mmCIF file of C-alpha atoms and ligand atoms in Angstrom:
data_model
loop_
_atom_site.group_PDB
_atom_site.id
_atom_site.type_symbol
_atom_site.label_atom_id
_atom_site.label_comp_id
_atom_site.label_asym_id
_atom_site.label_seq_id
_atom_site.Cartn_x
_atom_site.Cartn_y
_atom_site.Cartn_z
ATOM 1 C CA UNK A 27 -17.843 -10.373 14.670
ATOM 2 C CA UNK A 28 -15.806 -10.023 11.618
ATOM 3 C CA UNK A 29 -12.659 -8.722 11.647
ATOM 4 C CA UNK A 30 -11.603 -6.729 8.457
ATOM 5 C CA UNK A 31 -7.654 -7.679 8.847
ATOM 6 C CA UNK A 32 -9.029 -11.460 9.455
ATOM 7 C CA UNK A 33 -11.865 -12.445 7.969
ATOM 8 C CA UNK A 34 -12.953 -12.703 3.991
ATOM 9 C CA UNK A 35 -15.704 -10.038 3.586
ATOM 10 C CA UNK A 36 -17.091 -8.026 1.349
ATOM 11 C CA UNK A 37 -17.070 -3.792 0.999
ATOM 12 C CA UNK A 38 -19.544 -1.092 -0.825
ATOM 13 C CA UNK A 39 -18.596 1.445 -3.095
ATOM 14 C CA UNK A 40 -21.081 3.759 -2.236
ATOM 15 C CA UNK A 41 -20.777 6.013 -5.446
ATOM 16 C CA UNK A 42 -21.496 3.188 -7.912
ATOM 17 C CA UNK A 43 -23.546 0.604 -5.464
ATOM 18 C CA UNK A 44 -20.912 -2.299 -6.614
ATOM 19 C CA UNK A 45 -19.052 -4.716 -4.136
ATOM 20 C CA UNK A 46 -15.316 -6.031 -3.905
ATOM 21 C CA UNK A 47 -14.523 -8.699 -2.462
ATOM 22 C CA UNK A 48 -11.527 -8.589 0.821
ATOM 23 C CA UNK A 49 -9.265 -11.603 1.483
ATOM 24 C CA UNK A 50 -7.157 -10.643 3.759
ATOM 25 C CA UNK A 51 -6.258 -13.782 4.825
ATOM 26 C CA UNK A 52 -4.744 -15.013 1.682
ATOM 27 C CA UNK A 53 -1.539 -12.644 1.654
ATOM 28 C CA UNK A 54 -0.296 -15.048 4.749
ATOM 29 C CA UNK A 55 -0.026 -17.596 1.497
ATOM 30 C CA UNK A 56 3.526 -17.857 -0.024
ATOM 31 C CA UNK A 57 4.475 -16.108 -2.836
ATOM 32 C CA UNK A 58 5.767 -18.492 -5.504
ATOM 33 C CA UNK A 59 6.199 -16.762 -8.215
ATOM 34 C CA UNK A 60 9.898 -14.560 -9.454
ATOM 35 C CA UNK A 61 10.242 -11.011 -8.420
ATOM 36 C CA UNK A 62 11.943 -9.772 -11.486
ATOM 37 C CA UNK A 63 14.671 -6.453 -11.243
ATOM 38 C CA UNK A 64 13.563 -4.104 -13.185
ATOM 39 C CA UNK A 65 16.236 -2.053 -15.324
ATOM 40 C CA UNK A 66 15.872 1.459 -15.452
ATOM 41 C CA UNK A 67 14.882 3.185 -18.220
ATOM 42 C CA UNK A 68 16.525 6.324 -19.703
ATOM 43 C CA UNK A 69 14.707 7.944 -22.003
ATOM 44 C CA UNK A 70 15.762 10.888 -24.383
ATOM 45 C CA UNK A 71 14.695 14.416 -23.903
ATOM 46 C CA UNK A 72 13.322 14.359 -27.610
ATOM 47 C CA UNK A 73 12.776 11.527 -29.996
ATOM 48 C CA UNK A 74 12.409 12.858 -33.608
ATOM 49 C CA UNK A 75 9.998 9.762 -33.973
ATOM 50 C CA UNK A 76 7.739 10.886 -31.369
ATOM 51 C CA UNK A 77 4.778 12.274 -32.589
ATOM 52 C CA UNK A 78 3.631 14.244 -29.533
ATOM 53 C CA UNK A 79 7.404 16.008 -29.499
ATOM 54 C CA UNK A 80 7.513 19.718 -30.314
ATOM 55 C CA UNK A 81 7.925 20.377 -33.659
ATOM 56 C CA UNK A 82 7.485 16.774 -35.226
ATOM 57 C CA UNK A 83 4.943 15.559 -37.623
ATOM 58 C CA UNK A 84 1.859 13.976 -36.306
ATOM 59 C CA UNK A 85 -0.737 11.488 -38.924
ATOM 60 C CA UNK A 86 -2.493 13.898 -41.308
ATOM 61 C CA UNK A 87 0.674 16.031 -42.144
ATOM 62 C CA UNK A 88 -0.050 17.769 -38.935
ATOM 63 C CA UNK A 89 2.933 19.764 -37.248
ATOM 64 C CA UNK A 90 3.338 20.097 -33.701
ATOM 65 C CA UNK A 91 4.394 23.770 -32.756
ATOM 66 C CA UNK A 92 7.772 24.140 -30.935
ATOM 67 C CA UNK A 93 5.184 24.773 -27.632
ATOM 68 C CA UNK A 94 7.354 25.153 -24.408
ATOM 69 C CA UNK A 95 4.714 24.624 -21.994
ATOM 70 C CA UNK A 96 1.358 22.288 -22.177
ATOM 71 C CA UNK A 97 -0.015 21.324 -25.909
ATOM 72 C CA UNK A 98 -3.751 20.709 -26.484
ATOM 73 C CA UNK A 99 -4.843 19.248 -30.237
ATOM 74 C CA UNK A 100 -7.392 17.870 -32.040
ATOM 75 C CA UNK A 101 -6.649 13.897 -31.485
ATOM 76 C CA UNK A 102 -5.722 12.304 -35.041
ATOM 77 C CA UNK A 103 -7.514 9.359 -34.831
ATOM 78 C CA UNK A 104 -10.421 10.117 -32.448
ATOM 79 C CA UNK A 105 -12.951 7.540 -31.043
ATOM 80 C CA UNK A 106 -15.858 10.523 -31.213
ATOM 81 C CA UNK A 107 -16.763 12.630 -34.075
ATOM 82 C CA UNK A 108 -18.407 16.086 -33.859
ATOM 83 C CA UNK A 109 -21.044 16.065 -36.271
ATOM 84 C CA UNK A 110 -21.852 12.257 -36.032
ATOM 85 C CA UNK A 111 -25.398 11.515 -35.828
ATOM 86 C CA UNK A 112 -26.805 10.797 -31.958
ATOM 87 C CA UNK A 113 -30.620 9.586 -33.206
ATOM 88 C CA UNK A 114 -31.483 6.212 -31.624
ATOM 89 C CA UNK A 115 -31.822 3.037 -33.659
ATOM 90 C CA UNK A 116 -33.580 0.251 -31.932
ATOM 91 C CA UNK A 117 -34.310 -2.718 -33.731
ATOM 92 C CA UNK A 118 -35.804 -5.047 -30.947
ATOM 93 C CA UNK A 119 -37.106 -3.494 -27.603
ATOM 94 C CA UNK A 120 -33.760 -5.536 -26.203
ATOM 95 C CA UNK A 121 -31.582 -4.321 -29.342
ATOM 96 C CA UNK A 122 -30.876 -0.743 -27.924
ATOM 97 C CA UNK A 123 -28.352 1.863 -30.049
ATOM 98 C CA UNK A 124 -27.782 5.488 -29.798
ATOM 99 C CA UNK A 125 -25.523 7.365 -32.138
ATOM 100 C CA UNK A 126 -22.716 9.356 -29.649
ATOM 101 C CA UNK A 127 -20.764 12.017 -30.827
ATOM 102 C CA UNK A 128 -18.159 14.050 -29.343
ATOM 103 C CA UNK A 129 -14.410 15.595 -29.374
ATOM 104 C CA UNK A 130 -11.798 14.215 -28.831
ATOM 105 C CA UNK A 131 -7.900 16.059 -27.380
ATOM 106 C CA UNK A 132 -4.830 15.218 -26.444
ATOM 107 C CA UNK A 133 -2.770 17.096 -24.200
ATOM 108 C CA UNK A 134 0.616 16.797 -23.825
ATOM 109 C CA UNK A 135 2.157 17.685 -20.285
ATOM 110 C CA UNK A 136 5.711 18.777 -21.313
ATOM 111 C CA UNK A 137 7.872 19.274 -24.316
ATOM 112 C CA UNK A 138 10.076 17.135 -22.466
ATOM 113 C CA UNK A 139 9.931 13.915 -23.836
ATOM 114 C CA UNK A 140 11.616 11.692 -20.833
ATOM 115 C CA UNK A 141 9.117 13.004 -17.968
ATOM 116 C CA UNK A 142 6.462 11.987 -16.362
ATOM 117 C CA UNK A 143 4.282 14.151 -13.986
ATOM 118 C CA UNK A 144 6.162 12.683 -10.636
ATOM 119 C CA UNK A 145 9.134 13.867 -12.370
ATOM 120 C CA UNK A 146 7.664 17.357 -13.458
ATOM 121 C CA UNK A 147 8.326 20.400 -10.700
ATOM 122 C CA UNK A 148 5.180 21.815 -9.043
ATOM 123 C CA UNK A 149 5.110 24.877 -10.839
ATOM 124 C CA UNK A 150 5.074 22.952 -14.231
ATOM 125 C CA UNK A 151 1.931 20.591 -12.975
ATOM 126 C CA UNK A 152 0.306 23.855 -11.689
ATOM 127 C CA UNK A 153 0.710 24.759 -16.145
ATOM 128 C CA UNK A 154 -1.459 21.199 -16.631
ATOM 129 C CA UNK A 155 -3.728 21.887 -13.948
ATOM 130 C CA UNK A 156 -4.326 25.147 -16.017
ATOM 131 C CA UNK A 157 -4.772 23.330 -18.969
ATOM 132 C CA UNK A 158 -7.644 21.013 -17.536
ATOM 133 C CA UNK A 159 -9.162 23.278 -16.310
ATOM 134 C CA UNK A 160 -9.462 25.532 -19.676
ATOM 135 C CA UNK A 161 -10.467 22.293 -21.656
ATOM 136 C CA UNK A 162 -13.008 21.033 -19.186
ATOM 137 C CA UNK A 163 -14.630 24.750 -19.320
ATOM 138 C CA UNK A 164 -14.590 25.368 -22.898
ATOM 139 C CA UNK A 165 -16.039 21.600 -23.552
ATOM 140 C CA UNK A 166 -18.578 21.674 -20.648
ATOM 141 C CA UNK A 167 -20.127 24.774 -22.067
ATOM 142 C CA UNK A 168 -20.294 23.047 -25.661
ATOM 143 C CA UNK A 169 -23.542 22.635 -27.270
ATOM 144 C CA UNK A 170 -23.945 18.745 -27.813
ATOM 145 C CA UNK A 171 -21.200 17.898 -25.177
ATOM 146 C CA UNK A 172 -22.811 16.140 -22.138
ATOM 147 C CA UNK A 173 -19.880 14.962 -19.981
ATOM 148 C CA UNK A 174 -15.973 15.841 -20.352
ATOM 149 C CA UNK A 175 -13.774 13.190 -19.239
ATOM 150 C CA UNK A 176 -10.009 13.463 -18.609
ATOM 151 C CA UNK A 177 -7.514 10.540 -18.660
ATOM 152 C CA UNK A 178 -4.172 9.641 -18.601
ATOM 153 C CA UNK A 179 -3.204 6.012 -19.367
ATOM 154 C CA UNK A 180 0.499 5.902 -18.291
ATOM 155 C CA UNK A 181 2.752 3.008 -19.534
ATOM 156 C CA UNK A 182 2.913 0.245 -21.775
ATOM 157 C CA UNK A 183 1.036 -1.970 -19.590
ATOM 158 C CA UNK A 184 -1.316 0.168 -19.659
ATOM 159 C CA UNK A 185 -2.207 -0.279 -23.540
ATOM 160 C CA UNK A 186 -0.526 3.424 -23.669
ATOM 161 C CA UNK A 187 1.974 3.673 -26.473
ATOM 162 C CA UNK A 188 3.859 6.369 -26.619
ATOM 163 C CA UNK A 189 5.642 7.118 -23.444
ATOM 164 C CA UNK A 190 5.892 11.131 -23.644
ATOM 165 C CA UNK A 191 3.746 12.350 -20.741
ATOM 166 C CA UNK A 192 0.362 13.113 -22.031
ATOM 167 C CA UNK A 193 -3.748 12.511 -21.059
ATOM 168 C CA UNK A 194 -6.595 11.948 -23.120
ATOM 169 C CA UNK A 195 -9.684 14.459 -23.016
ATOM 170 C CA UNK A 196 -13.094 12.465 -24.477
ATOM 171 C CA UNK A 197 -16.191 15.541 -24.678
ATOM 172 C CA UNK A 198 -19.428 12.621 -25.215
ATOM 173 C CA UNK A 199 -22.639 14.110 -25.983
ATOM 174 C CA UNK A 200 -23.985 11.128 -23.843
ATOM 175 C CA UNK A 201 -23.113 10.766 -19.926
ATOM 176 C CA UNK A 202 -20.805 7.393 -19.725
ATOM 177 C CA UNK A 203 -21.963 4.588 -17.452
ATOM 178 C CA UNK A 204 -19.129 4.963 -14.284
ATOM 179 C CA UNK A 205 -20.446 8.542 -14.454
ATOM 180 C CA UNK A 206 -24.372 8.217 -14.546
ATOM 181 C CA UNK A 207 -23.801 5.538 -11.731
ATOM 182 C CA UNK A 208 -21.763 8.504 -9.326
ATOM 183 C CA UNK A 209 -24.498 10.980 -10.411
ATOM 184 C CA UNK A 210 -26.963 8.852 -8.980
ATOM 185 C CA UNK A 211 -25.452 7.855 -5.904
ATOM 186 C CA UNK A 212 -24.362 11.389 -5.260
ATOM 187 C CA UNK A 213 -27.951 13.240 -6.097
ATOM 188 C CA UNK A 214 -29.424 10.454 -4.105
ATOM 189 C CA UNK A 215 -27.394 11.135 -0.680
ATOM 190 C CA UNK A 216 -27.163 15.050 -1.128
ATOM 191 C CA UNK A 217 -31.604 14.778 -1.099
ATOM 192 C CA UNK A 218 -31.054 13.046 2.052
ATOM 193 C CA UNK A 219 -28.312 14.581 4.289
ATOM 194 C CA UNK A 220 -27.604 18.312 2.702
ATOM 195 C CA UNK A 221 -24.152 17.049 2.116
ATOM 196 C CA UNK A 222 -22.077 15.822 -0.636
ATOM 197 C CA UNK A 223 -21.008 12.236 -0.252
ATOM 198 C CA UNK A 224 -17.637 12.708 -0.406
ATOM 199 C CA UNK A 225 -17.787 15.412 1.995
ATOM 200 C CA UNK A 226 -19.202 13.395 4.336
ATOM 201 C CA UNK A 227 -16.687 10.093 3.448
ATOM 202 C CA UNK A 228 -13.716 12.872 3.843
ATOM 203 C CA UNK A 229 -14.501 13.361 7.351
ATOM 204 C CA UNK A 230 -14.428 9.926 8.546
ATOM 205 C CA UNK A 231 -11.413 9.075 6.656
ATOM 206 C CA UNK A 232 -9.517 12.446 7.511
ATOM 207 C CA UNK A 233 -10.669 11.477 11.720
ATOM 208 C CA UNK A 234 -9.611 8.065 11.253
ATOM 209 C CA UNK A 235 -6.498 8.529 9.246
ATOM 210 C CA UNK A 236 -5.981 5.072 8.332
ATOM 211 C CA UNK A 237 -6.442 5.035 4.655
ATOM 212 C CA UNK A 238 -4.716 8.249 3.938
ATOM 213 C CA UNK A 239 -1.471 8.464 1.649
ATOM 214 C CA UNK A 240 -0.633 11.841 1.541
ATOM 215 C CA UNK A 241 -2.835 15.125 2.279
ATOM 216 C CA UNK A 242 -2.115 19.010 1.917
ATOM 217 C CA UNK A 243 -4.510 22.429 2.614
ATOM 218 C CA UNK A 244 -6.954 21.792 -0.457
ATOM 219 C CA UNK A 245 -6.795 17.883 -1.165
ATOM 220 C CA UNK A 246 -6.522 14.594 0.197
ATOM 221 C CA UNK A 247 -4.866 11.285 -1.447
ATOM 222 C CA UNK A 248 -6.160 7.734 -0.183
ATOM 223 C CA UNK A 249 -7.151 4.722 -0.967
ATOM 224 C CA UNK A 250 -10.302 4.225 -0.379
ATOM 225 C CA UNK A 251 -12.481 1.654 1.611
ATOM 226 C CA UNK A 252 -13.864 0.177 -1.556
ATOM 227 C CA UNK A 253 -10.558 -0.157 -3.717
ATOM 228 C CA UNK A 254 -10.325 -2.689 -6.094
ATOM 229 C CA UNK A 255 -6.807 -2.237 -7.272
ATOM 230 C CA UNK A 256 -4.072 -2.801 -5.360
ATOM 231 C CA UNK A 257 -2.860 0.773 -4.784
ATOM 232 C CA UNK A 258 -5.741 2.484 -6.015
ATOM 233 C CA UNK A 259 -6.312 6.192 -5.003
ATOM 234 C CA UNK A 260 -8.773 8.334 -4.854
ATOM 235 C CA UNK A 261 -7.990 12.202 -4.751
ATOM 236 C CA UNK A 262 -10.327 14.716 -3.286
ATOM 237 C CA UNK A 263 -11.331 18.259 -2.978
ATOM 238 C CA UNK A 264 -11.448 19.255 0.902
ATOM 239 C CA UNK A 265 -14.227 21.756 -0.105
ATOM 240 C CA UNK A 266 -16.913 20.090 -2.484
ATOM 241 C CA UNK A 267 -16.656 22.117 -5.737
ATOM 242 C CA UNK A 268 -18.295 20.339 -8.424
ATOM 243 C CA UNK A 269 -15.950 20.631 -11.144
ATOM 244 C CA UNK A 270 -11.882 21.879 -12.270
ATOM 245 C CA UNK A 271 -13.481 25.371 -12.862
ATOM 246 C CA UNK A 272 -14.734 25.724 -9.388
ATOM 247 C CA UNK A 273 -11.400 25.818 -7.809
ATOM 248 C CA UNK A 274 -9.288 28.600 -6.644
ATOM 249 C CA UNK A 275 -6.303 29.778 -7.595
ATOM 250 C CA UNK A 276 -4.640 28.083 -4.209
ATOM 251 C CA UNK A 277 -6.758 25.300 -4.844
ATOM 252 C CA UNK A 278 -4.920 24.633 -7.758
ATOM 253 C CA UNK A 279 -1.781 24.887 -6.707
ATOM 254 C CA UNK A 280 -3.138 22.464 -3.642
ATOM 255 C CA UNK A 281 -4.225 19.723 -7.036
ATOM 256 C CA UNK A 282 -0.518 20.330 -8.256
ATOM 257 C CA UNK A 283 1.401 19.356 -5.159
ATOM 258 C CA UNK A 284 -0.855 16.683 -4.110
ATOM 259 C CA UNK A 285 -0.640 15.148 -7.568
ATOM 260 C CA UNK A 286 3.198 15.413 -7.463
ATOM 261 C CA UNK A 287 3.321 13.972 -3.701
ATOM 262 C CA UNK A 288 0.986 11.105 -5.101
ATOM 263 C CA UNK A 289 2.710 9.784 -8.410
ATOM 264 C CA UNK A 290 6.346 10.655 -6.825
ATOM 265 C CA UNK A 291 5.371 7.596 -4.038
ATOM 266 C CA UNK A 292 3.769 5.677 -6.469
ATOM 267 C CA UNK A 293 7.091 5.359 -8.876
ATOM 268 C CA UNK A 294 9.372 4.627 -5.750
ATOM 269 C CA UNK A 295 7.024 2.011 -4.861
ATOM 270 C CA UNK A 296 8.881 -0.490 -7.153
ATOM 271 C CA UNK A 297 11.305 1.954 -8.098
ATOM 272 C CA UNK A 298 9.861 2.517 -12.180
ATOM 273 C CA UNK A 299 7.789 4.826 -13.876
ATOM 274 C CA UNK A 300 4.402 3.238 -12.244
ATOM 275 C CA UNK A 301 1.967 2.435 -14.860
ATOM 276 C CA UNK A 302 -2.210 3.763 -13.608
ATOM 277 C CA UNK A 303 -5.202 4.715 -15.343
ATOM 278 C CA UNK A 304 -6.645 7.929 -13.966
ATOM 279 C CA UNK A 305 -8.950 10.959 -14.334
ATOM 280 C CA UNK A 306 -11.185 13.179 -12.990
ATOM 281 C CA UNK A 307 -14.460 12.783 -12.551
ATOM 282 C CA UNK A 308 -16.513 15.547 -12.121
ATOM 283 C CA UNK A 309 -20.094 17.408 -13.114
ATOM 284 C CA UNK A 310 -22.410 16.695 -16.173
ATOM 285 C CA UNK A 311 -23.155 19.535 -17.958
ATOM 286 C CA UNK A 312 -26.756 20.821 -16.737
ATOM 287 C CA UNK A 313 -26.263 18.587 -13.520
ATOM 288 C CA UNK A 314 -26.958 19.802 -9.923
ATOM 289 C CA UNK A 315 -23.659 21.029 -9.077
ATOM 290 C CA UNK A 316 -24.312 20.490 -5.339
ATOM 291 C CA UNK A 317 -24.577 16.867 -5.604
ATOM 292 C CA UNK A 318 -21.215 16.674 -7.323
ATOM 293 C CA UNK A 319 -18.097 16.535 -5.445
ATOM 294 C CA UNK A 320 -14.780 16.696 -7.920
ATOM 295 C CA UNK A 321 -12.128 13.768 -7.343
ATOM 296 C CA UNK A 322 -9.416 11.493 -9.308
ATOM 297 C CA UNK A 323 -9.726 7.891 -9.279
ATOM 298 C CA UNK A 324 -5.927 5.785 -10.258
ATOM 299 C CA UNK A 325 -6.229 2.748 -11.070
ATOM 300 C CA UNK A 326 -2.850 0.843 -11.033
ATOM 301 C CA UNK A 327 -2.623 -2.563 -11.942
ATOM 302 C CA UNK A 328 1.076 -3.663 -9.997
ATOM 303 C CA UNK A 329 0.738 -6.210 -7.243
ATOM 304 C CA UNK A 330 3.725 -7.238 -5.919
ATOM 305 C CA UNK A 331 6.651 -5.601 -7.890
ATOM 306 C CA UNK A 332 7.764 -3.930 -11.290
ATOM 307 C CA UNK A 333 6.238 -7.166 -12.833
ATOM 308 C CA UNK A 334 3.556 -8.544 -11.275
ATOM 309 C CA UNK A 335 0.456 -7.132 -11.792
ATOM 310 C CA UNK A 336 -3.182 -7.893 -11.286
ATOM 311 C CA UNK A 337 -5.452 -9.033 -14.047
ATOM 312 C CA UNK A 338 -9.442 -9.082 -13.532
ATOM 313 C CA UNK A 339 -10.102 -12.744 -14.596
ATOM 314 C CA UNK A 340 -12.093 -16.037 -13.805
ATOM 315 C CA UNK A 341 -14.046 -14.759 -10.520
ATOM 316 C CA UNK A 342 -13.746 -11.283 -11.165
ATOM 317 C CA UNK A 343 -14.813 -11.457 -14.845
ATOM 318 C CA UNK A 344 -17.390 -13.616 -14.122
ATOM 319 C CA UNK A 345 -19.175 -12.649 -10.790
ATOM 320 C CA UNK A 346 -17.093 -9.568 -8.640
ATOM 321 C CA UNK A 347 -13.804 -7.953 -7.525
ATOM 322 C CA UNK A 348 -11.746 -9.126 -5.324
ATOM 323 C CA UNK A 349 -8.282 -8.135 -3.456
ATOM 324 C CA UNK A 350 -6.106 -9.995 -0.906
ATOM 325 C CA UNK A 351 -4.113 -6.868 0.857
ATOM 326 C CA UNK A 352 -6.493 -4.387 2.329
ATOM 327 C CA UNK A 353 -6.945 -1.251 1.541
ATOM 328 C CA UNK A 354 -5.448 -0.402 4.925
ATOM 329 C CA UNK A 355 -2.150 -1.890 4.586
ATOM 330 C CA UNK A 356 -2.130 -0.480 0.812
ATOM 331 C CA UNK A 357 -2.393 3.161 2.169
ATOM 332 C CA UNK A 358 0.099 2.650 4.786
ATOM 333 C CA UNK A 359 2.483 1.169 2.205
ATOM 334 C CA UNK A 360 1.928 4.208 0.495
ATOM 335 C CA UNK A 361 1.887 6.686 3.146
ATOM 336 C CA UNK A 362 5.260 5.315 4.197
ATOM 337 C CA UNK A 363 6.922 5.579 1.015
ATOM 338 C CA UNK A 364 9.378 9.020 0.704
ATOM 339 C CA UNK A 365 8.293 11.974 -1.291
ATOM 340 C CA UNK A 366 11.481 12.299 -3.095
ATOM 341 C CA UNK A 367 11.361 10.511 -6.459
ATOM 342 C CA UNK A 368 14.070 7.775 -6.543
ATOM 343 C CA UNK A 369 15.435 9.293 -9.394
ATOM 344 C CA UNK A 370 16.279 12.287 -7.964
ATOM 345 C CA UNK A 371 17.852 10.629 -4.449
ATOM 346 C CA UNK A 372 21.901 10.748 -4.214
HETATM 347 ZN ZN1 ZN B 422 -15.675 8.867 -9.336
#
């Protein structure tokens, strides 16, 4: 019989069908390596070379408006064009290419230049909720647009280079492959039980309690069975709505206070701003909107402190993922953790 705190083993991710490796027993090994101190950062309330700040110039001799809440524009440099051409060009039955096009938005969270969403109050998240929620209707409902994803890539680690609190909005006219995977999966078990997936996955986990972090009325935080990352989370809609545009007025207020209990323990884990990649993931346009069920995935990459973070390299490159503390002891690090920012402690 295995035993999951024990023995090496392997789990399924049943939205995507992929594996990840568990060692447990390797976090009995010593750690050799430095745990660094970390100095705090202070950061201005507005840099006049920040180009996200109210009122400063952007690329293009674009001017940002002195906006006092949320800011959605056009991004500068985007990665999808509107009117590019999607035909398909195949040169070789095994030489595949399809022209993509799409918009592309950033949205900045706060004028405020020195916060991050842990730091924002609940009332101001409730103003980005708001703001998701517009953007993923509008785009949804735009001719071409097949699948609206929204991101936030939060410190430098992270490849994310300016530091005022912002996400990413990328409107593809084709469905990207994480997605198509989840649609599958999710279409797949709703034919067979009547359920979504992740209604279904919520029960257990809300019975069990063992991989929760933090939970309120309308959503739940954890880490679920399948994580790859060290402290990665999944959030989740207690009632399976398909999409940002499906949920109540509570509801949203439910996405802003679980979102600030979340990030608030995830920045006094090591005591920084804690760097993640994360985003919703939600319907397709023209997709069965019972199948899909809307969550977050964050994707952090810190191990062990401020410094040390994991890299996917040599086994995981080349054959899966793999993680030595399990996802159980990850949540109840987590769950432990106080949900008063450090910053903010006496
Ligand atoms: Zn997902």
């Amino acid at each position: 019989m295995i035993d999951l705190k024990e023995h090496p083993h392997r789990r399924l991710n049943p939205l995507t069908g992929d594996w990840v490796l568990v060692s447990p027993h390797r976090t009995k090994r010593p750690w050799q390596g430095q745990v660094e101190k970390v100095a705090r950062e202070t950061r201005a309330t507005y840099d006049p070379s920040c180009y996200l700040c109210p009122g400063n110039e952007r690329a293009g001799g674009h001017k940002n408006p002195a906006y006092t809440g949320t800011f959605a524009f056009t991004n500068d440099f985007a990665a999808l064009l509107p009117s590019s051409p999607v035909d398909e060009l195949d040169p070789h039955p095994l030489l595949r290419a399809e022209g993509v096009s799409g918009i592309c938005r950033v949205i900045c969270f706060s004028p405020r230049h020195d916060l991050t969403l842990a730091e924002m109050g609940v009332e101001e998240i409730r103003g980005v909720v708001d703001t998701w929620t517009d953007q993923y209707s509008e785009l949804i409902h735009t001719p071409g647009i097949g699948y609206v994803q929204i991101f936030e890539n939060r410190g430098a680690m992270m490849g994310c280079s300016n530091p005022h609190p912002h996400c990413q909005i990328w409107a593809s006219s084709a469905v990207p492959t994480e997605i198509a995977k989840e649609q599958a999966a999710q279409e797949a078990y709703l034919r067979e039980h009547g359920r979504t997936l992740l209604a279904d996955y919520l029960e257990y986990e809300v019975a069990t309690g063992e991989r929760l972090v933090c939970v309120n009325e309308h959503f739940v935080a954890l880490v679920p069975w399948w994580a790859v990352w060290p402290f990665e989370t999944m959030v989740i809609s207690r009632r399976p709505v398909s999409g940002l545009d499906e949920l109540s007025s509570d509801e949203r207020d439910g996405l802003s206070d679980i979102l600030k209990q979340l990030t608030t323990r995830y920045d006094n884990l090591f005591e920084i701003s804690f760097p993640y990649s994360g985003g919703f993931h939600q319907r397709p346009a023209g997709s069965n909107k019972e199948a899909w069920h809307l969550h977050a995935h964050y994707h952090p990459p810190l191990l062990r402190s401020a410094t040390v973070r994991k890299f996917l390299v040599g086994y995981e490159m080349l054959a899966m993922p793999q993680r030595d503390i399990t996802p159980e002891a990850a949540a109840l690090r987590l769950r432990e953790l106080s949900a008063v920012h450090f910053k903010s402690r006496v």
